[in-house]
XYZ file of C-alpha atoms in Angstrom:
204
model
C 20.726 -15.893 5.338
C 20.587 -12.442 3.769
C 19.844 -9.193 5.568
C 16.977 -8.601 3.136
C 15.362 -11.897 4.163
C 15.730 -11.129 7.875
C 14.282 -7.647 7.390
C 11.336 -8.974 5.367
C 10.670 -11.788 7.852
C 10.772 -9.430 10.837
C 8.520 -7.033 8.965
C 6.059 -9.823 8.216
C 5.746 -10.667 11.908
C 5.386 -6.989 12.812
C 2.754 -6.399 10.127
C 0.823 -9.524 11.115
C 0.731 -8.427 14.759
C -0.288 -4.936 13.662
C -3.075 -6.372 11.545
C -4.365 -8.381 14.480
C -4.335 -5.341 16.750
C -6.057 -3.228 14.091
C -8.781 -5.863 13.685
C -9.298 -5.842 17.448
C -9.596 -2.042 17.468
C -11.936 -2.169 14.488
C -14.230 -4.617 16.274
C -14.312 -2.362 19.338
C -14.778 0.830 17.338
C -16.184 -0.067 13.908
C -15.507 2.824 11.545
C -14.890 2.870 7.823
C -11.413 4.379 8.164
C -10.477 1.588 10.612
C -11.538 -0.986 8.021
C -9.237 0.764 5.540
C -6.283 0.603 7.944
C -6.903 -3.124 8.502
C -6.907 -3.773 4.759
C -3.728 -1.725 4.319
C -1.924 -3.672 7.046
C -3.125 -6.979 5.604
C -1.784 -5.969 2.186
C 1.577 -5.062 3.680
C 1.683 -8.379 5.541
C 1.142 -10.286 2.299
C 3.713 -8.145 0.498
C 6.349 -8.667 3.197
C 5.699 -12.419 3.407
C 6.157 -12.688 -0.350
C 9.375 -10.676 -0.110
C 10.683 -12.955 2.629
C 9.964 -16.029 0.501
C 11.610 -14.423 -2.517
C 14.752 -13.378 -0.684
C 15.024 -16.833 0.860
C 14.440 -19.098 -2.137
C 14.392 -16.741 -5.081
C 11.467 -14.852 -6.514
C 8.986 -16.574 -8.810
C 5.903 -15.207 -10.584
C 3.699 -15.993 -7.563
C 5.816 -14.130 -5.008
C 6.389 -11.284 -7.460
C 2.659 -10.811 -8.038
C 1.885 -11.147 -4.317
C 4.438 -8.455 -3.507
C 3.044 -6.082 -6.113
C -0.592 -6.742 -5.237
C -0.102 -6.513 -1.484
C 2.416 -3.716 -1.053
C 2.154 -1.689 -4.273
C -1.610 -1.883 -4.880
C -3.740 -2.898 -1.885
C -1.789 -0.992 0.778
C -1.541 2.417 -0.923
C -5.137 2.357 -2.167
C -6.441 1.312 1.261
C -4.392 4.062 2.896
C -5.800 6.555 0.397
C -9.304 5.312 1.176
C -8.745 5.755 4.907
C -7.453 9.281 4.379
C -10.464 10.151 2.227
C -12.830 8.835 4.905
C -11.193 11.036 7.531
C -10.779 14.171 5.447
C -14.109 14.266 3.597
C -16.939 15.925 5.521
C -19.793 15.102 3.151
C -21.270 11.778 2.110
C -20.973 12.666 -1.581
C -17.199 13.166 -1.339
C -16.777 9.906 0.566
C -18.906 8.008 -1.949
C -16.927 9.444 -4.866
C -13.642 8.418 -3.225
C -14.932 4.916 -2.480
C -16.208 4.470 -6.022
C -13.060 5.763 -7.698
C -10.564 3.892 -5.518
C -12.598 0.666 -5.579
C -12.921 0.795 -9.357
C -9.182 1.367 -9.749
C -8.454 -1.493 -7.353
C -10.682 -3.986 -9.175
C -9.274 -3.203 -12.606
C -5.644 -3.042 -11.483
C -5.797 -6.179 -9.334
C -7.204 -8.264 -12.183
C -4.557 -7.000 -14.610
C -1.649 -7.364 -12.180
C -2.759 -10.881 -11.214
C -3.309 -12.197 -14.734
C -1.230 -10.190 -17.225
C 1.538 -12.116 -18.950
C 4.966 -11.396 -17.476
C 8.071 -10.671 -19.506
C 10.737 -13.282 -20.139
C 13.123 -11.612 -17.700
C 14.307 -14.329 -15.261
C 13.718 -14.002 -11.527
C 16.535 -14.133 -8.961
C 16.881 -13.519 -5.226
C 17.196 -9.795 -5.924
C 14.243 -7.427 -5.827
C 12.125 -7.978 -8.964
C 11.463 -4.483 -10.287
C 7.983 -4.053 -11.744
C 9.340 -2.483 -14.930
C 11.467 -5.590 -15.589
C 8.582 -8.069 -15.422
C 5.311 -6.261 -16.134
C 4.212 -5.147 -19.574
C 2.936 -1.687 -20.486
C -0.675 -2.027 -19.223
C 0.056 -3.085 -15.610
C 2.866 -0.535 -15.412
C 0.442 2.144 -16.575
C -2.072 1.087 -13.926
C 0.597 1.244 -11.215
C 1.386 4.738 -12.445
C -2.302 5.617 -12.211
C -2.363 4.279 -8.646
C 0.602 6.514 -7.814
C -1.232 9.553 -9.198
C -4.424 8.688 -7.282
C -2.485 8.210 -4.048
C -0.535 11.456 -4.464
C -3.733 13.399 -5.219
C -5.504 11.917 -2.189
C -2.543 12.719 0.056
C -2.480 16.318 -1.135
C -6.228 16.876 -0.789
C -6.498 15.093 2.562
C -3.609 17.058 4.069
C -4.985 20.311 2.701
C -8.521 19.700 3.991
C -7.573 18.476 7.456
C -4.831 21.093 7.784
C -7.160 23.982 7.029
C -9.884 22.658 9.320
C -7.489 22.027 12.207
C -6.517 25.709 12.190
C -10.054 26.702 13.144
C -11.245 23.599 14.960
C -8.908 21.770 17.406
C -11.046 18.633 17.040
C -9.513 18.115 13.586
C -5.917 17.932 14.898
C -6.180 14.222 15.597
C -7.419 13.602 12.070
C -4.569 15.723 10.685
C -1.976 13.669 12.577
C -3.516 10.425 11.322
C -3.670 11.671 7.740
C -0.036 12.823 7.950
C 1.142 9.397 9.141
C -0.954 7.605 6.523
C 0.455 9.952 3.870
C 4.017 9.015 4.795
C 3.104 5.323 4.620
C 1.289 5.654 1.294
C 4.148 7.585 -0.302
C 6.677 5.069 1.051
C 4.924 2.264 -0.818
C 5.451 4.195 -4.054
C 9.185 3.887 -3.490
C 8.830 0.196 -4.357
C 8.562 1.265 -8.007
C 11.899 3.108 -7.905
C 15.406 1.805 -8.500
C 17.014 1.674 -5.077
C 20.697 0.898 -4.395
C 20.146 -2.010 -1.976
C 17.714 -4.917 -1.691
C 17.188 -4.176 1.995
C 15.645 -0.819 1.063
C 12.502 -2.519 -0.296
C 11.476 -4.437 2.846
C 12.447 -1.345 4.864
C 10.067 0.807 2.806
C 7.309 -1.773 3.162
C 7.771 -1.893 6.939
């Protein structure tokens, strides 16, 4: 039983519990940003469960795609959506963010779920996206990274400036800062890391 499997399994349980708690909070206080956090946690739960299965029995196309879709696509885009909902004051800005992020999600999810994978064999080691995806899905993951980074920057800038003049924005700033850390951590899944355990740790 590898450390990577234990870390991914523990993370799956933690993420599943977190998702349940977030759903409960969302039902009590239905807000659009809460819906985004629920979706992000659900994506991370799927990604961690797929990692646990891959580290236990070896990765296959199904677990590879589930990991990429859940942790590298759904989670960061949902986190970016939640940040945009908190940081944007006007309806037009929120609508633009929803439209752009939703459009990117639809296109990228279809491509990542259906694009032909390379002939590189899978093992029990972390399946790097660049080793199994072709140029188009890799380009879309790069576009997701750019969209997430831009949202993080704008959301932190907007909430930071507003919190200086209005203390009511400090809570939003703290939430955006935490979501920014989480969103940027998911982008580390695309990097070459020295140990398999680093990937479930980043996802957690």
